[in-house]
Tab-separated table of C-alpha atoms and ligand atoms in Angstrom:
chain	number	residue	atom	x	y	z
Y	144	UNK	CA	-47.807	83.236	40.993
Y	145	UNK	CA	-50.182	84.740	38.463
Y	146	UNK	CA	-50.933	81.636	36.402
Y	147	UNK	CA	-52.964	82.777	33.425
Y	148	UNK	CA	-54.144	85.964	35.083
Y	149	UNK	CA	-53.578	89.080	33.001
Y	150	UNK	CA	-54.711	92.699	32.898
Y	151	UNK	CA	-55.325	94.886	29.836
Y	152	UNK	CA	-55.813	98.642	30.340
Y	153	UNK	CA	-56.886	101.213	27.720
Y	154	UNK	CA	-56.781	104.933	28.605
Y	155	UNK	CA	-58.772	107.428	26.483
Y	156	UNK	CA	-56.929	110.632	27.315
Y	157	UNK	CA	-59.224	113.477	28.497
Y	158	UNK	CA	-62.554	111.719	27.900
Y	159	UNK	CA	-65.055	113.414	30.233
Y	160	UNK	CA	-67.563	110.998	31.766
Y	161	UNK	CA	-70.546	113.207	30.895
Y	162	UNK	CA	-69.572	113.301	27.194
Y	163	UNK	CA	-70.148	109.561	26.885
Y	164	UNK	CA	-73.436	108.274	25.509
Y	165	UNK	CA	-75.042	106.026	22.883
Y	166	UNK	CA	-74.448	108.500	20.026
Y	167	UNK	CA	-70.685	109.089	20.411
Y	168	UNK	CA	-69.532	106.160	22.551
Y	169	UNK	CA	-71.863	103.249	21.746
Y	170	UNK	CA	-69.306	100.677	22.821
Y	171	UNK	CA	-68.322	102.306	26.126
Y	172	UNK	CA	-72.005	102.769	26.930
Y	173	UNK	CA	-72.594	99.051	26.345
Y	174	UNK	CA	-69.467	98.113	28.324
Y	175	UNK	CA	-70.580	100.303	31.253
Y	176	UNK	CA	-73.662	98.091	31.501
Y	177	UNK	CA	-71.818	94.821	30.976
Y	178	UNK	CA	-69.049	95.621	33.502
Y	179	UNK	CA	-68.677	97.686	36.656
Y	180	UNK	CA	-68.891	101.453	36.021
Y	181	UNK	CA	-67.423	103.764	38.653
Y	182	UNK	CA	-69.741	106.774	38.760
Y	183	UNK	CA	-67.763	108.973	41.169
Y	184	UNK	CA	-64.284	108.516	39.692
Y	185	UNK	CA	-61.783	111.363	40.127
Y	186	UNK	CA	-58.406	112.444	38.825
Y	187	UNK	CA	-55.439	113.619	40.898
Y	188	UNK	CA	-54.036	117.148	41.329
Y	189	UNK	CA	-52.686	118.566	39.125
Y	190	UNK	CA	-55.123	116.862	36.704
Y	191	UNK	CA	-52.453	116.719	33.999
Y	192	UNK	CA	-51.608	113.679	31.885
Y	193	UNK	CA	-48.069	113.215	33.212
Y	194	UNK	CA	-48.929	113.347	36.927
Y	195	UNK	CA	-51.944	111.128	36.169
Y	196	UNK	CA	-49.767	108.628	34.296
Y	197	UNK	CA	-47.425	108.294	37.281
Y	198	UNK	CA	-50.400	107.902	39.640
Y	199	UNK	CA	-51.957	105.168	37.489
Y	200	UNK	CA	-48.553	103.404	37.298
Y	201	UNK	CA	-47.762	103.618	41.023
Y	202	UNK	CA	-51.122	103.702	42.817
Y	203	UNK	CA	-49.814	106.760	44.665
Y	204	UNK	CA	-50.599	110.477	44.689
Y	205	UNK	CA	-48.003	112.986	43.444
Y	206	UNK	CA	-46.914	113.657	47.061
Y	207	UNK	CA	-45.520	110.113	47.165
Y	208	UNK	CA	-44.454	109.424	43.573
Y	209	UNK	CA	-42.732	112.783	43.127
Y	210	UNK	CA	-44.037	113.878	39.704
Y	211	UNK	CA	-45.954	117.101	40.286
Y	212	UNK	CA	-47.534	117.916	36.924
Y	213	UNK	CA	-46.902	118.549	33.246
Y	214	UNK	CA	-44.131	120.979	34.201
Y	215	UNK	CA	-41.937	120.928	37.277
Y	216	UNK	CA	-39.150	123.109	38.654
Y	217	UNK	CA	-35.828	121.295	39.066
Y	218	UNK	CA	-32.549	122.512	40.524
Y	219	UNK	CA	-29.898	120.944	38.312
Y	220	UNK	CA	-27.138	122.763	40.184
Y	221	UNK	CA	-27.860	126.296	39.065
Y	222	UNK	CA	-31.091	127.137	40.849
Y	223	UNK	CA	-34.737	126.313	40.142
Y	224	UNK	CA	-35.798	126.182	36.482
Y	225	UNK	CA	-39.253	125.150	35.184
Y	226	UNK	CA	-38.880	122.078	32.945
Y	227	UNK	CA	-41.349	120.388	30.608
Y	228	UNK	CA	-42.071	116.918	31.984
Y	229	UNK	CA	-43.307	115.886	28.527
Y	230	UNK	CA	-39.859	116.244	26.941
Y	231	UNK	CA	-38.018	112.989	26.166
Y	232	UNK	CA	-35.043	114.023	28.339
Y	233	UNK	CA	-37.017	115.019	31.463
Y	234	UNK	CA	-36.575	111.707	33.269
Y	235	UNK	CA	-32.789	112.006	32.867
Y	236	UNK	CA	-32.886	115.592	34.162
Y	237	UNK	CA	-34.994	114.447	37.113
Y	238	UNK	CA	-32.547	111.634	37.880
Y	239	UNK	CA	-29.582	114.036	37.763
Y	240	UNK	CA	-31.323	116.647	39.922
Y	241	UNK	CA	-32.896	114.352	42.537
Y	242	UNK	CA	-30.928	111.102	42.273
Y	243	UNK	CA	-33.937	109.143	41.007
Y	244	UNK	CA	-37.087	109.255	38.897
Y	245	UNK	CA	-40.305	108.238	40.684
Y	246	UNK	CA	-39.973	107.690	44.435
Y	247	UNK	CA	-42.174	104.581	44.550
Y	248	UNK	CA	-42.228	101.488	42.314
Y	249	UNK	CA	-44.384	101.343	39.186
Y	250	UNK	CA	-46.457	98.339	38.180
Y	251	UNK	CA	-43.733	97.523	35.644
Y	252	UNK	CA	-41.144	97.364	38.440
Y	253	UNK	CA	-43.374	95.269	40.686
Y	254	UNK	CA	-43.976	92.840	37.810
Y	255	UNK	CA	-40.347	92.628	36.697
Y	256	UNK	CA	-39.922	88.981	37.726
Y	257	UNK	CA	-42.861	87.898	35.591
Y	258	UNK	CA	-40.833	87.390	32.419
Y	259	UNK	CA	-42.741	89.281	29.737
Y	260	UNK	CA	-44.275	91.490	32.421
Y	261	UNK	CA	-45.464	94.955	31.475
Y	262	UNK	CA	-45.784	96.433	27.987
Y	263	UNK	CA	-46.994	100.005	27.406
Y	264	UNK	CA	-48.012	101.482	24.029
Y	265	UNK	CA	-48.574	105.230	24.268
Y	266	UNK	CA	-49.488	107.938	21.761
Y	267	UNK	CA	-49.357	110.936	24.154
Y	268	UNK	CA	-46.257	112.958	25.167
Y	269	UNK	CA	-42.944	111.122	25.660
Y	270	UNK	CA	-42.941	112.144	29.346
Y	271	UNK	CA	-46.409	110.707	29.985
Y	272	UNK	CA	-45.379	107.493	28.201
Y	273	UNK	CA	-42.036	107.077	29.953
Y	274	UNK	CA	-43.413	107.738	33.450
Y	275	UNK	CA	-45.427	104.530	33.108
Y	276	UNK	CA	-42.059	102.817	33.529
Y	277	UNK	CA	-39.271	105.423	33.873
Y	278	UNK	CA	-36.532	103.014	34.936
Y	279	UNK	CA	-37.043	100.414	32.210
Y	280	UNK	CA	-38.370	97.321	33.968
Y	281	UNK	CA	-40.746	96.445	31.144
Y	282	UNK	CA	-41.203	97.784	27.620
Y	283	UNK	CA	-42.550	101.155	26.476
Y	284	UNK	CA	-43.367	101.858	22.822
Y	285	UNK	CA	-43.513	105.521	21.807
Y	286	UNK	CA	-42.821	107.602	18.709
Y	287	UNK	CA	-39.989	109.488	20.462
Y	288	UNK	CA	-38.182	106.230	21.189
Y	289	UNK	CA	-39.070	102.734	22.388
Y	290	UNK	CA	-37.262	101.011	25.253
Y	291	UNK	CA	-37.077	97.475	26.599
Y	292	UNK	CA	-35.856	96.154	29.963
Y	293	UNK	CA	-32.776	98.029	31.170
Y	294	UNK	CA	-33.897	101.016	29.058
Y	295	UNK	CA	-32.377	99.275	26.050
Y	296	UNK	CA	-33.436	101.170	22.920
Y	297	UNK	CA	-35.673	99.182	20.583
Y	298	UNK	CA	-35.700	99.927	16.883
Y	299	UNK	CA	-39.444	99.994	16.270
Y	300	UNK	CA	-40.419	101.740	13.032
Y	301	UNK	CA	-44.165	101.139	13.644
Y	302	UNK	CA	-44.078	103.194	16.864
Y	303	UNK	CA	-41.697	105.774	15.416
Y	304	UNK	CA	-44.235	106.509	12.659
Y	305	UNK	CA	-47.156	107.172	15.034
Y	306	UNK	CA	-48.636	110.662	15.171
Y	307	UNK	CA	-51.127	111.971	17.720
Y	308	UNK	CA	-54.714	111.915	16.513
Y	309	UNK	CA	-57.290	109.444	15.254
Y	310	UNK	CA	-55.178	107.706	12.575
Y	311	UNK	CA	-52.192	107.227	14.897
Y	312	UNK	CA	-54.408	105.849	17.651
Y	313	UNK	CA	-55.999	103.393	15.214
Y	314	UNK	CA	-52.622	102.185	13.941
Y	315	UNK	CA	-51.381	101.751	17.522
Y	316	UNK	CA	-54.553	99.832	18.416
Y	317	UNK	CA	-54.142	97.323	15.588
Y	318	UNK	CA	-50.554	96.687	16.592
Y	319	UNK	CA	-51.448	96.481	20.320
Y	320	UNK	CA	-54.159	93.898	19.677
Y	321	UNK	CA	-52.166	91.651	17.346
Y	322	UNK	CA	-48.615	91.858	18.668
Y	323	UNK	CA	-49.037	92.655	22.358
Y	324	UNK	CA	-52.375	91.398	23.733
Y	325	UNK	CA	-52.535	88.317	21.518
Y	326	UNK	CA	-48.908	87.768	20.504
Y	327	UNK	CA	-46.844	88.436	23.612
Y	328	UNK	CA	-49.563	88.185	26.260
Y	329	UNK	CA	-47.800	90.088	29.069
Y	330	UNK	CA	-49.135	90.134	32.648
Y	331	UNK	CA	-49.970	93.816	32.112
Y	332	UNK	CA	-50.623	95.496	28.760
Y	333	UNK	CA	-51.388	99.238	28.766
Y	334	UNK	CA	-52.468	101.301	25.756
Y	335	UNK	CA	-52.796	105.096	26.072
Y	336	UNK	CA	-54.762	106.814	23.276
Y	337	UNK	CA	-54.103	110.446	22.309
Y	338	UNK	CA	-57.811	111.034	21.677
Y	339	UNK	CA	-60.006	112.776	22.572
Y	340	UNK	CA	-57.302	114.861	24.294
Y	341	UNK	CA	-55.444	115.871	21.141
Y	342	UNK	CA	-58.535	117.139	19.334
Y	343	UNK	CA	-60.009	118.565	22.558
Y	344	UNK	CA	-56.984	120.868	22.900
Y	345	UNK	CA	-57.392	122.126	19.313
Y	346	UNK	CA	-61.164	122.477	18.899
Y	347	UNK	CA	-64.184	123.373	21.047
Y	348	UNK	CA	-65.520	120.682	23.354
Y	349	UNK	CA	-68.586	119.059	21.814
Y	350	UNK	CA	-67.767	120.325	18.301
Y	351	UNK	CA	-68.104	117.853	15.392
Y	352	UNK	CA	-64.303	117.345	15.365
Y	353	UNK	CA	-64.199	116.667	19.115
Y	354	UNK	CA	-67.143	114.279	18.937
Y	355	UNK	CA	-65.515	112.394	16.062
Y	356	UNK	CA	-62.358	112.008	18.174
Y	357	UNK	CA	-64.449	110.643	21.048
Y	358	UNK	CA	-66.145	108.181	18.667
Y	359	UNK	CA	-62.744	107.112	17.314
Y	360	UNK	CA	-61.452	106.409	20.827
Y	361	UNK	CA	-64.604	104.370	21.471
Y	362	UNK	CA	-63.846	102.235	18.389
Y	363	UNK	CA	-60.279	101.637	19.589
Y	364	UNK	CA	-61.498	100.447	22.998
Y	365	UNK	CA	-64.004	98.143	21.290
Y	366	UNK	CA	-61.266	96.635	19.121
Y	367	UNK	CA	-59.091	95.834	22.165
Y	368	UNK	CA	-62.013	94.501	24.191
Y	369	UNK	CA	-63.071	92.179	21.352
Y	370	UNK	CA	-59.518	90.829	21.171
Y	371	UNK	CA	-59.435	90.301	24.940
Y	372	UNK	CA	-62.752	88.478	25.076
Y	373	UNK	CA	-61.919	86.328	22.052
Y	374	UNK	CA	-58.876	85.119	24.015
Y	375	UNK	CA	-60.788	84.798	27.307
Y	376	UNK	CA	-64.556	84.575	26.670
Y	377	UNK	CA	-65.553	84.065	30.308
Y	378	UNK	CA	-63.521	86.993	31.641
Y	379	UNK	CA	-62.096	84.825	34.386
Y	380	UNK	CA	-58.431	85.336	33.519
Y	381	UNK	CA	-58.118	88.680	31.761
Y	382	UNK	CA	-59.281	91.742	33.683
Y	383	UNK	CA	-60.137	94.558	31.244
Y	384	UNK	CA	-60.001	98.122	32.544
Y	385	UNK	CA	-60.733	101.233	30.508
Y	386	UNK	CA	-60.939	104.833	31.635
Y	387	UNK	CA	-59.583	108.318	31.213
Y	388	UNK	CA	-57.014	110.288	33.185
Y	389	UNK	CA	-59.076	113.489	33.595
Y	390	UNK	CA	-61.747	115.515	31.784
Y	391	UNK	CA	-61.591	119.049	30.370
Y	392	UNK	CA	-63.006	122.544	30.871
Y	393	UNK	CA	-63.382	125.209	28.156
Y	394	UNK	CA	-60.678	127.900	28.354
Y	395	UNK	CA	-62.049	131.401	29.055
Y	396	UNK	CA	-58.778	133.385	29.258
Y	397	UNK	CA	-55.051	133.002	29.946
Y	398	UNK	CA	-53.551	134.578	33.085
Y	399	UNK	CA	-49.877	135.594	33.193
Y	400	UNK	CA	-49.271	134.475	36.784
Y	401	UNK	CA	-45.502	134.973	36.496
Y	402	UNK	CA	-45.982	138.575	35.301
Y	403	UNK	CA	-48.430	139.316	38.097
Y	404	UNK	CA	-46.047	137.947	40.753
Y	405	UNK	CA	-43.274	140.168	39.347
Y	406	UNK	CA	-45.592	143.213	39.379
Y	407	UNK	CA	-46.522	142.398	42.988
Y	408	UNK	CA	-42.848	142.400	44.001
Y	409	UNK	CA	-42.869	138.691	44.877
Y	410	UNK	CA	-40.689	137.430	41.995
Y	411	UNK	CA	-37.588	139.237	40.711
Y	412	UNK	CA	-37.767	138.748	36.926
Y	413	UNK	CA	-39.243	136.418	34.250
Y	414	UNK	CA	-36.325	133.976	34.385
Y	415	UNK	CA	-35.338	134.521	38.034
Y	416	UNK	CA	-34.799	131.418	40.132
Y	417	UNK	CA	-36.284	132.690	43.398
Y	418	UNK	CA	-39.982	132.007	42.757
Y	419	UNK	CA	-40.797	129.720	39.805
Y	420	UNK	CA	-44.301	129.191	38.421
Y	421	UNK	CA	-44.895	125.777	36.828
Y	422	UNK	CA	-47.994	126.102	34.571
Y	423	UNK	CA	-50.378	123.123	34.664
Y	424	UNK	CA	-53.147	124.252	32.292
Y	425	UNK	CA	-55.966	125.270	34.635
Y	426	UNK	CA	-53.668	125.326	37.656
Y	427	UNK	CA	-50.115	126.156	38.669
Y	428	UNK	CA	-47.625	124.834	41.162
Y	429	UNK	CA	-45.191	127.441	42.519
Y	430	UNK	CA	-41.659	126.604	43.662
Y	431	UNK	CA	-39.479	128.703	46.008
Y	432	UNK	CA	-35.702	128.727	46.448
Y	433	UNK	CA	-34.389	128.345	50.018
Y	434	UNK	CA	-33.820	132.088	50.196
Y	435	UNK	CA	-37.323	132.892	48.925
Y	436	UNK	CA	-39.289	130.414	51.095
Y	437	UNK	CA	-40.455	133.302	53.270
Y	438	UNK	CA	-42.436	134.643	50.295
Y	439	UNK	CA	-44.748	131.629	50.063
Y	440	UNK	CA	-47.349	133.074	52.441
Y	441	UNK	CA	-47.386	136.449	50.629
Y	442	UNK	CA	-47.776	134.575	47.329
Y	443	UNK	CA	-50.753	132.592	48.595
Y	444	UNK	CA	-52.355	135.744	50.020
Y	445	UNK	CA	-51.826	137.576	46.717
Y	446	UNK	CA	-53.363	134.742	44.682
Y	447	UNK	CA	-56.342	134.396	47.026
Y	448	UNK	CA	-57.334	138.005	46.246
Y	449	UNK	CA	-57.467	137.413	42.454
Y	450	UNK	CA	-60.898	136.634	41.013
Y	451	UNK	CA	-59.479	134.117	38.484
Y	452	UNK	CA	-58.033	132.015	41.300
Y	453	UNK	CA	-60.203	129.215	42.678
Y	454	UNK	CA	-58.561	127.182	45.407
Y	455	UNK	CA	-55.197	128.410	46.719
Y	456	UNK	CA	-53.279	125.938	48.875
Y	457	UNK	CA	-50.018	126.503	50.775
Y	458	UNK	CA	-47.852	124.894	53.447
Y	459	UNK	CA	-49.169	121.881	55.341
Y	460	UNK	CA	-52.540	122.117	53.529
Y	461	UNK	CA	-50.813	120.896	50.330
Y	462	UNK	CA	-51.194	117.379	51.751
Y	463	UNK	CA	-54.986	117.738	51.393
Y	464	UNK	CA	-54.641	117.889	47.591
Y	465	UNK	CA	-52.009	115.145	47.373
Y	466	UNK	CA	-48.915	117.339	47.088
Y	467	UNK	CA	-45.764	117.142	49.225
Y	468	UNK	CA	-45.156	119.518	52.148
Y	469	UNK	CA	-41.362	119.174	52.319
Y	470	UNK	CA	-40.109	120.296	48.889
Y	471	UNK	CA	-39.519	123.580	47.062
Y	472	UNK	CA	-43.167	123.360	45.894
Y	473	UNK	CA	-44.873	125.573	48.519
Y	474	UNK	CA	-48.016	126.976	46.859
Y	475	UNK	CA	-50.585	125.607	44.404
Y	476	UNK	CA	-53.457	127.445	42.724
Y	477	UNK	CA	-56.366	125.829	40.886
Y	478	UNK	CA	-58.121	128.311	38.630
Y	479	UNK	CA	-61.748	129.252	39.294
Y	480	UNK	CA	-64.254	127.409	37.098
Y	481	UNK	CA	-67.907	128.178	36.414
Y	482	UNK	CA	-70.940	126.606	34.790
Y	483	UNK	CA	-71.196	128.652	31.616
Y	484	UNK	CA	-72.118	126.579	28.534
Y	485	UNK	CA	-70.004	126.677	25.357
Y	486	UNK	CA	-71.439	127.083	21.816
Y	487	UNK	CA	-71.773	123.285	21.517
Y	488	UNK	CA	-73.760	122.880	24.734
Y	489	UNK	CA	-70.860	121.698	26.917
Y	490	UNK	CA	-70.840	123.071	30.464
Y	491	UNK	CA	-67.747	124.325	32.332
Y	492	UNK	CA	-65.280	127.178	31.809
Y	493	UNK	CA	-62.040	128.091	33.521
Y	494	UNK	CA	-58.985	130.287	33.010
Y	495	UNK	CA	-55.569	128.815	32.295
Y	496	UNK	CA	-52.133	129.842	33.503
Y	497	UNK	CA	-50.164	131.345	30.611
Y	498	UNK	CA	-47.277	129.049	29.661
Y	499	UNK	CA	-44.255	130.655	27.954
Y	500	UNK	CA	-43.269	127.182	26.720
Y	501	UNK	CA	-46.606	126.758	24.895
Y	502	UNK	CA	-47.657	130.187	23.611
Y	503	UNK	CA	-50.396	129.178	21.115
Y	504	UNK	CA	-53.858	130.456	22.092
Y	505	UNK	CA	-56.162	127.935	23.757
Y	506	UNK	CA	-59.147	130.260	24.224
Y	507	UNK	CA	-62.407	128.449	23.498
Y	508	UNK	CA	-60.756	125.004	23.404
Y	509	UNK	CA	-60.420	122.311	26.069
Y	510	UNK	CA	-57.870	122.278	28.895
Y	511	UNK	CA	-57.381	120.671	32.303
Y	512	UNK	CA	-54.967	120.580	35.241
Y	513	UNK	CA	-57.075	121.924	38.092
Y	514	UNK	CA	-59.893	120.919	40.399
Y	515	UNK	CA	-62.925	121.953	38.300
Y	516	UNK	CA	-65.958	119.683	38.352
Y	517	UNK	CA	-65.581	118.626	34.723
Y	518	UNK	CA	-61.812	118.252	34.447
Y	519	UNK	CA	-62.117	116.067	37.575
Y	520	UNK	CA	-64.615	113.751	35.862
Y	521	UNK	CA	-62.704	110.935	34.180
Y	522	UNK	CA	-64.566	107.685	33.531
Y	523	UNK	CA	-63.651	104.167	34.641
Y	524	UNK	CA	-65.076	100.744	33.765
Y	525	UNK	CA	-63.771	97.322	34.848
Y	526	UNK	CA	-64.977	94.135	33.133
Y	527	UNK	CA	-64.039	90.519	33.820
Y	528	UNK	CA	-61.744	89.498	36.659
Y	529	UNK	CA	-64.676	89.075	39.030
Y	530	UNK	CA	-66.280	92.496	38.457
Y	531	UNK	CA	-70.062	92.164	38.353
Y	532	UNK	CA	-72.310	94.279	36.118
Y	533	UNK	CA	-73.256	97.222	38.318
Y	534	UNK	CA	-72.676	100.896	39.011
Y	535	UNK	CA	-70.355	101.720	41.915
Y	536	UNK	CA	-71.438	105.024	43.454
Y	537	UNK	CA	-68.645	105.313	46.012
Y	538	UNK	CA	-65.653	107.577	45.317
Y	539	UNK	CA	-62.740	106.106	43.362
Y	540	UNK	CA	-59.511	107.608	42.048
Y	541	UNK	CA	-56.779	107.007	39.484
Y	542	UNK	CA	-54.638	105.618	42.311
Y	543	UNK	CA	-57.084	102.720	42.784
Y	544	UNK	CA	-56.184	101.180	39.416
Y	545	UNK	CA	-52.699	99.852	40.324
Y	546	UNK	CA	-53.811	97.984	43.475
Y	547	UNK	CA	-56.689	96.499	41.442
Y	548	UNK	CA	-54.184	95.204	38.870
Y	549	UNK	CA	-52.015	93.633	41.588
Y	550	UNK	CA	-54.986	92.033	43.367
Y	551	UNK	CA	-56.022	90.380	40.096
Y	552	UNK	CA	-52.451	89.091	39.632
Y	553	UNK	CA	-52.503	87.744	43.212
Y	554	UNK	CA	-49.790	90.133	44.409
Y	555	UNK	CA	-49.443	92.352	47.500
Y	556	UNK	CA	-50.998	95.776	47.064
Y	557	UNK	CA	-51.355	97.288	50.529
Y	558	UNK	CA	-48.556	99.878	50.395
Y	559	UNK	CA	-50.161	102.308	47.962
Y	560	UNK	CA	-52.333	105.404	48.459
Y	561	UNK	CA	-55.113	103.768	46.455
Y	562	UNK	CA	-57.258	100.748	47.308
Y	563	UNK	CA	-58.291	97.895	45.037
Y	564	UNK	CA	-61.669	98.681	43.467
Y	565	UNK	CA	-64.590	96.916	45.173
Y	566	UNK	CA	-65.709	93.787	43.313
Y	567	UNK	CA	-69.224	93.909	44.726
Y	568	UNK	CA	-71.424	96.191	46.805
J	650	ZN	ZN1	-54.439	113.434	29.804
């Protein structure tokens, strides 16, 4: 089986590839030269943390894994209702409504016979943490509750005390290095930092606060990498992967898509269950009841005429952006983005879809979820495990990480949407 082969992954949530450099990310800059840097790496759609988490865990696009964003309409017996995927109880709601959680196995499930197999430490939303391993094959540590195999609750005061932000990420990193990477040495150890996402959502991109959050994430990655290479100096056994799940754009305005669909006569009322808008930051997915399916075309036509809408996708074309074509999700809209520059010199603006579940103003701060050039610019570096020092110019995606993990562990990996990252040119 795997012998001494192991993989350690660190995700810096929302870190845009073009915001990395010697000043703010000295370690990641050095690592990009020491390892293999993937220069054309992309997120999935919607480019939200929760859909991205499931894609990293499964190697599949949302069409196959079944998690369609940060919010998702479910019919729990009383018609379609938009639910927050980030809530701790979403996976149970999803199981009740659809009979299961994700539709394809996660890395944790595939590694379940490896003894101490997969351990995840996450400081983002409970939903994003739990969809790394929603059915409890390995162990997930999170402030909203930690779970071991069989979804057995673990009393873990250290995780319970974590808060999003720099200090929480640093505390999680120390624990991850000492107890997980060095102490328990699982086949797969994943750590998901809240920064620079947390600060990016609450301050302008490129502001001193945002840059400090980026620098703090860089220090956390360095700390883990130094632990990994102290344990395996040659890099032969432990593959180290670090990257982000998506980037960010600056928010220009918030659009009340639900209100506009009601005004256009497409949706009955704010809480009606005929046509349900699921806000995804800079995009939305729109769900239709059986009786309202005939309104999908009119919805897409309406959206396509709005100047804030970028790409509008409906029907069979949903497959082109990695969404299913056989569910209540019938229309998706990615907001238009442009190349205006914010007060801190950071390029890229886009509108967001107003979210009644998250009413605080985001104008002027960072957001993501759509197909904009900068929100679709996560970074990715692989070091050790046979990766040579070079820059890979070919396109790669979040879904390529899981097959790369399995290849390193000498396991089958040919039934995923992604492909193992190329070791050499
Ligand atoms: Zn994220």
